[in-house]
Amino acid sequence: MQLTVLQLWEIAAVVLAVLYLALAIRQNIWCWAAALVSTLLYLFIMFEARLYMESAWQVFYIAMAVYGWYQWRQPDDEGRELQVSSWPWRYHLVAAASIALLVFVSGELLSRYTGAALPHADSFTTWGAMVATFMVARKILENWIYWFLIDAVSIGLYLGRELYFTAGLFAVYLVMIVIGYRSWRASMQEQAV
């Protein structure tokens, strides 16, 4: 099998994305640099695959990589690095309702006015990932739960567009997400002691 140029770029983006998540699990600030480069590659890849919401999401993620770097560098009031914390349930209810509304609206608009592939699934993974990425930048523990659902849906989305390496990446992500959740939960428990 001969790889296309797009597939080679996809492989590079996958490697950097795995590096991002591995570093994020360890709460290493360099995760944001790996995220930035991977995101630049995925901006091009998703546009070429006609996953327009996923492509637009990459622009947001570029900004979030900068924001995440900034947040993780800022000490808290006691001079410590940003600590893992948890959101109250009302925040999750607002996040879920917002995601659902945005998915409906953008999915309908994409269905009617573009040739977008899988507009509602594409919208769900995009809007959900925007919320989850903000949560990572703020070190909110439950980001891992959001990511698990988003990435499970993403696997089907990418398989449907023949982005096999990216679908494989998200299958690996499902395992890494469990590890990340456990690691951050342990970190949060250590902070409480």
PDB file of C-alpha atoms in Angstrom:
ATOM      1  CA  MET A   1       0.000   0.000   0.000  1.00  0.00           C
ATOM      2  CA  GLN A   2       1.368   3.358  -1.017  1.00  0.00           C
ATOM      3  CA  LEU A   3       0.524   6.243   1.281  1.00  0.00           C
ATOM      4  CA  THR A   4      -0.784   9.512  -0.106  1.00  0.00           C
ATOM      5  CA  VAL A   5       0.648  12.859   0.975  1.00  0.00           C
ATOM      6  CA  LEU A   6      -2.530  13.499   2.973  1.00  0.00           C
ATOM      7  CA  GLN A   7      -2.086  10.193   4.809  1.00  0.00           C
ATOM      8  CA  LEU A   8       1.528  11.050   5.652  1.00  0.00           C
ATOM      9  CA  TRP A   9       0.402  14.381   7.120  1.00  0.00           C
ATOM     10  CA  GLU A  10      -2.319  12.505   8.988  1.00  0.00           C
ATOM     11  CA  ILE A  11       0.265  10.117  10.491  1.00  0.00           C
ATOM     12  CA  ALA A  12       2.385  13.081  11.649  1.00  0.00           C
ATOM     13  CA  ALA A  13      -0.700  14.716  13.187  1.00  0.00           C
ATOM     14  CA  VAL A  14      -1.600  11.451  14.939  1.00  0.00           C
ATOM     15  CA  VAL A  15       1.880  11.074  16.458  1.00  0.00           C
ATOM     16  CA  LEU A  16       1.805  14.640  17.767  1.00  0.00           C
ATOM     17  CA  ALA A  17      -1.741  14.195  19.076  1.00  0.00           C
ATOM     18  CA  VAL A  18      -0.703  11.100  21.057  1.00  0.00           C
ATOM     19  CA  LEU A  19       2.254  13.058  22.410  1.00  0.00           C
ATOM     20  CA  TYR A  20      -0.143  15.855  23.423  1.00  0.00           C
ATOM     21  CA  LEU A  21      -2.387  13.494  25.366  1.00  0.00           C
ATOM     22  CA  ALA A  22       0.497  11.643  27.001  1.00  0.00           C
ATOM     23  CA  LEU A  23       1.925  14.961  28.196  1.00  0.00           C
ATOM     24  CA  ALA A  24      -1.511  16.214  29.301  1.00  0.00           C
ATOM     25  CA  ILE A  25      -1.991  13.084  31.417  1.00  0.00           C
ATOM     26  CA  ARG A  26       1.274  13.963  33.171  1.00  0.00           C
ATOM     27  CA  GLN A  27       0.137  17.605  33.468  1.00  0.00           C
ATOM     28  CA  ASN A  28       3.227  18.636  31.482  1.00  0.00           C
ATOM     29  CA  ILE A  29       2.879  22.106  29.939  1.00  0.00           C
ATOM     30  CA  TRP A  30       4.603  20.964  26.727  1.00  0.00           C
ATOM     31  CA  CYS A  31       1.364  19.180  25.835  1.00  0.00           C
ATOM     32  CA  TRP A  32       0.152  22.525  24.493  1.00  0.00           C
ATOM     33  CA  ALA A  33       3.078  22.832  22.041  1.00  0.00           C
ATOM     34  CA  ALA A  34       2.409  19.340  20.671  1.00  0.00           C
ATOM     35  CA  ALA A  35      -1.274  20.237  20.440  1.00  0.00           C
ATOM     36  CA  LEU A  36      -0.534  23.385  18.464  1.00  0.00           C
ATOM     37  CA  VAL A  37       1.499  21.627  15.751  1.00  0.00           C
ATOM     38  CA  SER A  38      -0.901  18.683  15.530  1.00  0.00           C
ATOM     39  CA  THR A  39      -3.797  21.108  15.225  1.00  0.00           C
ATOM     40  CA  LEU A  40      -2.195  23.014  12.373  1.00  0.00           C
ATOM     41  CA  LEU A  41      -1.861  19.735  10.474  1.00  0.00           C
ATOM     42  CA  TYR A  42      -5.438  18.692  11.255  1.00  0.00           C
ATOM     43  CA  LEU A  43      -6.795  22.041  10.077  1.00  0.00           C
ATOM     44  CA  PHE A  44      -5.649  21.117   6.580  1.00  0.00           C
ATOM     45  CA  ILE A  45      -6.583  17.418   6.836  1.00  0.00           C
ATOM     46  CA  MET A  46     -10.164  18.019   8.018  1.00  0.00           C
ATOM     47  CA  PHE A  47     -10.790  20.637   5.369  1.00  0.00           C
ATOM     48  CA  GLU A  48      -9.607  18.228   2.678  1.00  0.00           C
ATOM     49  CA  ALA A  49     -11.972  15.555   4.106  1.00  0.00           C
ATOM     50  CA  ARG A  50     -14.886  18.065   3.940  1.00  0.00           C
ATOM     51  CA  LEU A  51     -15.445  17.858   7.695  1.00  0.00           C
ATOM     52  CA  TYR A  52     -15.966  21.584   7.926  1.00  0.00           C
ATOM     53  CA  MET A  53     -16.947  21.772  11.589  1.00  0.00           C
ATOM     54  CA  GLU A  54     -13.911  19.673  12.488  1.00  0.00           C
ATOM     55  CA  SER A  55     -11.791  22.016  10.382  1.00  0.00           C
ATOM     56  CA  ALA A  56     -13.277  25.081  12.091  1.00  0.00           C
ATOM     57  CA  TRP A  57     -12.680  23.395  15.445  1.00  0.00           C
ATOM     58  CA  GLN A  58      -8.969  23.307  14.657  1.00  0.00           C
ATOM     59  CA  VAL A  59      -8.877  27.118  14.529  1.00  0.00           C
ATOM     60  CA  PHE A  60     -10.433  27.198  17.988  1.00  0.00           C
ATOM     61  CA  TYR A  61      -7.969  24.590  19.202  1.00  0.00           C
ATOM     62  CA  ILE A  62      -5.032  26.706  18.054  1.00  0.00           C
ATOM     63  CA  ALA A  63      -6.322  29.471  20.309  1.00  0.00           C
ATOM     64  CA  MET A  64      -6.932  26.976  23.129  1.00  0.00           C
ATOM     65  CA  ALA A  65      -3.347  25.669  22.862  1.00  0.00           C
ATOM     66  CA  VAL A  66      -2.125  29.206  23.519  1.00  0.00           C
ATOM     67  CA  TYR A  67      -4.714  29.680  26.307  1.00  0.00           C
ATOM     68  CA  GLY A  68      -3.840  26.320  27.885  1.00  0.00           C
ATOM     69  CA  TRP A  69      -0.128  27.150  27.873  1.00  0.00           C
ATOM     70  CA  TYR A  70      -0.899  30.490  29.518  1.00  0.00           C
ATOM     71  CA  GLN A  71      -3.241  28.979  32.139  1.00  0.00           C
ATOM     72  CA  TRP A  72      -0.841  26.212  33.118  1.00  0.00           C
ATOM     73  CA  ARG A  73       1.986  28.737  33.554  1.00  0.00           C
ATOM     74  CA  GLN A  74       0.018  31.034  35.856  1.00  0.00           C
ATOM     75  CA  PRO A  75       0.489  30.406  39.579  1.00  0.00           C
ATOM     76  CA  ASP A  76      -2.562  30.470  41.845  1.00  0.00           C
ATOM     77  CA  ASP A  77      -2.941  32.852  44.800  1.00  0.00           C
ATOM     78  CA  GLU A  78      -0.570  30.686  46.841  1.00  0.00           C
ATOM     79  CA  GLY A  79       2.122  30.560  44.133  1.00  0.00           C
ATOM     80  CA  ARG A  80       1.311  26.965  43.079  1.00  0.00           C
ATOM     81  CA  GLU A  81       0.699  25.704  39.574  1.00  0.00           C
ATOM     82  CA  LEU A  82      -2.913  25.284  38.438  1.00  0.00           C
ATOM     83  CA  GLN A  83      -4.482  22.428  40.406  1.00  0.00           C
ATOM     84  CA  VAL A  84      -6.948  19.782  39.192  1.00  0.00           C
ATOM     85  CA  SER A  85     -10.482  20.606  40.300  1.00  0.00           C
ATOM     86  CA  SER A  86     -14.051  19.458  39.708  1.00  0.00           C
ATOM     87  CA  TRP A  87     -17.114  21.272  38.363  1.00  0.00           C
ATOM     88  CA  PRO A  88     -20.416  21.334  40.253  1.00  0.00           C
ATOM     89  CA  TRP A  89     -23.315  19.516  38.537  1.00  0.00           C
ATOM     90  CA  ARG A  90     -25.003  22.752  37.432  1.00  0.00           C
ATOM     91  CA  TYR A  91     -21.980  23.581  35.266  1.00  0.00           C
ATOM     92  CA  HIS A  92     -22.279  20.192  33.559  1.00  0.00           C
ATOM     93  CA  LEU A  93     -25.992  20.706  32.951  1.00  0.00           C
ATOM     94  CA  VAL A  94     -25.325  24.082  31.330  1.00  0.00           C
ATOM     95  CA  ALA A  95     -22.493  22.585  29.259  1.00  0.00           C
ATOM     96  CA  ALA A  96     -24.647  19.655  28.059  1.00  0.00           C
ATOM     97  CA  ALA A  97     -27.615  21.883  27.183  1.00  0.00           C
ATOM     98  CA  SER A  98     -25.354  24.323  25.339  1.00  0.00           C
ATOM     99  CA  ILE A  99     -23.703  21.541  23.361  1.00  0.00           C
ATOM    100  CA  ALA A 100     -27.091  20.041  22.417  1.00  0.00           C
ATOM    101  CA  LEU A 101     -28.454  23.382  21.207  1.00  0.00           C
ATOM    102  CA  LEU A 102     -25.310  24.198  19.221  1.00  0.00           C
ATOM    103  CA  VAL A 103     -25.260  20.716  17.639  1.00  0.00           C
ATOM    104  CA  PHE A 104     -28.863  21.058  16.529  1.00  0.00           C
ATOM    105  CA  VAL A 105     -28.416  24.534  15.044  1.00  0.00           C
ATOM    106  CA  SER A 106     -25.069  23.971  13.330  1.00  0.00           C
ATOM    107  CA  GLY A 107     -26.039  20.471  12.163  1.00  0.00           C
ATOM    108  CA  GLU A 108     -29.174  21.836  10.515  1.00  0.00           C
ATOM    109  CA  LEU A 109     -27.318  24.742   8.921  1.00  0.00           C
ATOM    110  CA  LEU A 110     -24.606  22.455   7.568  1.00  0.00           C
ATOM    111  CA  SER A 111     -27.235  20.013   6.251  1.00  0.00           C
ATOM    112  CA  ARG A 112     -29.112  22.722   4.386  1.00  0.00           C
ATOM    113  CA  TYR A 113     -26.360  24.971   3.095  1.00  0.00           C
ATOM    114  CA  THR A 114     -23.201  22.895   2.594  1.00  0.00           C
ATOM    115  CA  GLY A 115     -22.031  19.576   1.275  1.00  0.00           C
ATOM    116  CA  ALA A 116     -20.721  18.683   4.722  1.00  0.00           C
ATOM    117  CA  ALA A 117     -20.346  15.006   5.500  1.00  0.00           C
ATOM    118  CA  LEU A 118     -22.187  13.787   8.631  1.00  0.00           C
ATOM    119  CA  PRO A 119     -23.156  17.307   9.777  1.00  0.00           C
ATOM    120  CA  HIS A 120     -24.755  16.425  13.134  1.00  0.00           C
ATOM    121  CA  ALA A 121     -22.028  14.013  14.248  1.00  0.00           C
ATOM    122  CA  ASP A 122     -19.407  16.490  13.030  1.00  0.00           C
ATOM    123  CA  SER A 123     -21.138  19.248  15.010  1.00  0.00           C
ATOM    124  CA  PHE A 124     -21.373  17.104  18.154  1.00  0.00           C
ATOM    125  CA  THR A 125     -17.694  16.230  18.186  1.00  0.00           C
ATOM    126  CA  THR A 126     -16.772  19.839  17.457  1.00  0.00           C
ATOM    127  CA  TRP A 127     -18.918  21.584  20.074  1.00  0.00           C
ATOM    128  CA  GLY A 128     -18.269  18.882  22.668  1.00  0.00           C
ATOM    129  CA  ALA A 129     -14.535  19.117  22.080  1.00  0.00           C
ATOM    130  CA  MET A 130     -14.623  22.880  22.486  1.00  0.00           C
ATOM    131  CA  VAL A 131     -16.132  22.515  25.954  1.00  0.00           C
ATOM    132  CA  ALA A 132     -13.823  19.629  26.880  1.00  0.00           C
ATOM    133  CA  THR A 133     -10.722  21.494  25.715  1.00  0.00           C
ATOM    134  CA  PHE A 134     -11.648  24.495  27.847  1.00  0.00           C
ATOM    135  CA  MET A 135     -11.975  22.054  30.749  1.00  0.00           C
ATOM    136  CA  VAL A 136      -8.481  20.655  30.085  1.00  0.00           C
ATOM    137  CA  ALA A 137      -7.031  24.171  30.013  1.00  0.00           C
ATOM    138  CA  ARG A 138      -8.630  24.823  33.417  1.00  0.00           C
ATOM    139  CA  LYS A 139      -7.636  21.314  34.681  1.00  0.00           C
ATOM    140  CA  ILE A 140     -11.234  20.225  35.312  1.00  0.00           C
ATOM    141  CA  LEU A 141     -11.246  16.496  36.130  1.00  0.00           C
ATOM    142  CA  GLU A 142     -14.451  15.658  34.262  1.00  0.00           C
ATOM    143  CA  ASN A 143     -12.911  16.661  30.922  1.00  0.00           C
ATOM    144  CA  TRP A 144     -11.865  13.028  30.591  1.00  0.00           C
ATOM    145  CA  ILE A 145     -15.491  11.835  30.767  1.00  0.00           C
ATOM    146  CA  TYR A 146     -16.521  14.304  28.069  1.00  0.00           C
ATOM    147  CA  TRP A 147     -13.593  13.220  25.917  1.00  0.00           C
ATOM    148  CA  PHE A 148     -14.513   9.547  26.224  1.00  0.00           C
ATOM    149  CA  LEU A 149     -17.971  10.138  24.737  1.00  0.00           C
ATOM    150  CA  ILE A 150     -16.702  12.582  22.101  1.00  0.00           C
ATOM    151  CA  ASP A 151     -13.888  10.276  20.988  1.00  0.00           C
ATOM    152  CA  ALA A 152     -16.167   7.231  20.789  1.00  0.00           C
ATOM    153  CA  VAL A 153     -18.416   9.150  18.366  1.00  0.00           C
ATOM    154  CA  SER A 154     -15.354  10.476  16.531  1.00  0.00           C
ATOM    155  CA  ILE A 155     -14.186   6.965  15.679  1.00  0.00           C
ATOM    156  CA  GLY A 156     -17.338   6.366  13.638  1.00  0.00           C
ATOM    157  CA  LEU A 157     -17.093   9.812  12.064  1.00  0.00           C
ATOM    158  CA  TYR A 158     -13.521   9.263  10.895  1.00  0.00           C
ATOM    159  CA  LEU A 159     -14.125   5.730   9.670  1.00  0.00           C
ATOM    160  CA  GLY A 160     -16.994   7.093   7.582  1.00  0.00           C
ATOM    161  CA  ARG A 161     -14.604   9.544   5.897  1.00  0.00           C
ATOM    162  CA  GLU A 162     -11.834   6.924   5.456  1.00  0.00           C
ATOM    163  CA  LEU A 163      -9.496   8.663   7.907  1.00  0.00           C
ATOM    164  CA  TYR A 164      -8.296   5.345   9.243  1.00  0.00           C
ATOM    165  CA  PHE A 165      -5.190   6.576  11.042  1.00  0.00           C
ATOM    166  CA  THR A 166      -7.212   9.218  12.858  1.00  0.00           C
ATOM    167  CA  ALA A 167      -9.879   6.660  13.782  1.00  0.00           C
ATOM    168  CA  GLY A 168      -7.078   4.486  15.172  1.00  0.00           C
ATOM    169  CA  LEU A 169      -5.767   7.473  17.106  1.00  0.00           C
ATOM    170  CA  PHE A 170      -9.147   7.946  18.745  1.00  0.00           C
ATOM    171  CA  ALA A 171      -9.334   4.257  19.654  1.00  0.00           C
ATOM    172  CA  VAL A 172      -5.968   4.690  21.414  1.00  0.00           C
ATOM    173  CA  TYR A 173      -7.350   7.857  22.999  1.00  0.00           C
ATOM    174  CA  LEU A 174     -10.152   5.870  24.642  1.00  0.00           C
ATOM    175  CA  VAL A 175      -7.561   3.868  26.575  1.00  0.00           C
ATOM    176  CA  MET A 176      -5.456   6.941  27.352  1.00  0.00           C
ATOM    177  CA  ILE A 177      -8.537   8.806  28.579  1.00  0.00           C
ATOM    178  CA  VAL A 178      -9.137   6.187  31.263  1.00  0.00           C
ATOM    179  CA  ILE A 179      -5.496   6.515  32.331  1.00  0.00           C
ATOM    180  CA  GLY A 180      -5.782  10.312  32.286  1.00  0.00           C
ATOM    181  CA  TYR A 181      -8.910  10.325  34.416  1.00  0.00           C
ATOM    182  CA  ARG A 182      -7.338   8.056  37.015  1.00  0.00           C
ATOM    183  CA  SER A 183      -4.122  10.087  37.060  1.00  0.00           C
ATOM    184  CA  TRP A 184      -5.872  13.442  37.449  1.00  0.00           C
ATOM    185  CA  ARG A 185      -8.255  12.049  40.078  1.00  0.00           C
ATOM    186  CA  ALA A 186      -5.254  10.788  42.084  1.00  0.00           C
ATOM    187  CA  SER A 187      -3.618  14.204  41.704  1.00  0.00           C
ATOM    188  CA  MET A 188      -6.765  15.905  42.951  1.00  0.00           C
ATOM    189  CA  GLN A 189      -6.946  13.560  45.936  1.00  0.00           C
ATOM    190  CA  GLU A 190      -3.268  14.264  46.778  1.00  0.00           C
ATOM    191  CA  GLN A 191      -3.986  17.998  46.648  1.00  0.00           C
ATOM    192  CA  ALA A 192      -6.818  17.552  49.137  1.00  0.00           C
ATOM    193  CA  VAL A 193      -4.527  15.891  51.686  1.00  0.00           C
TER     194      VAL A 193
END
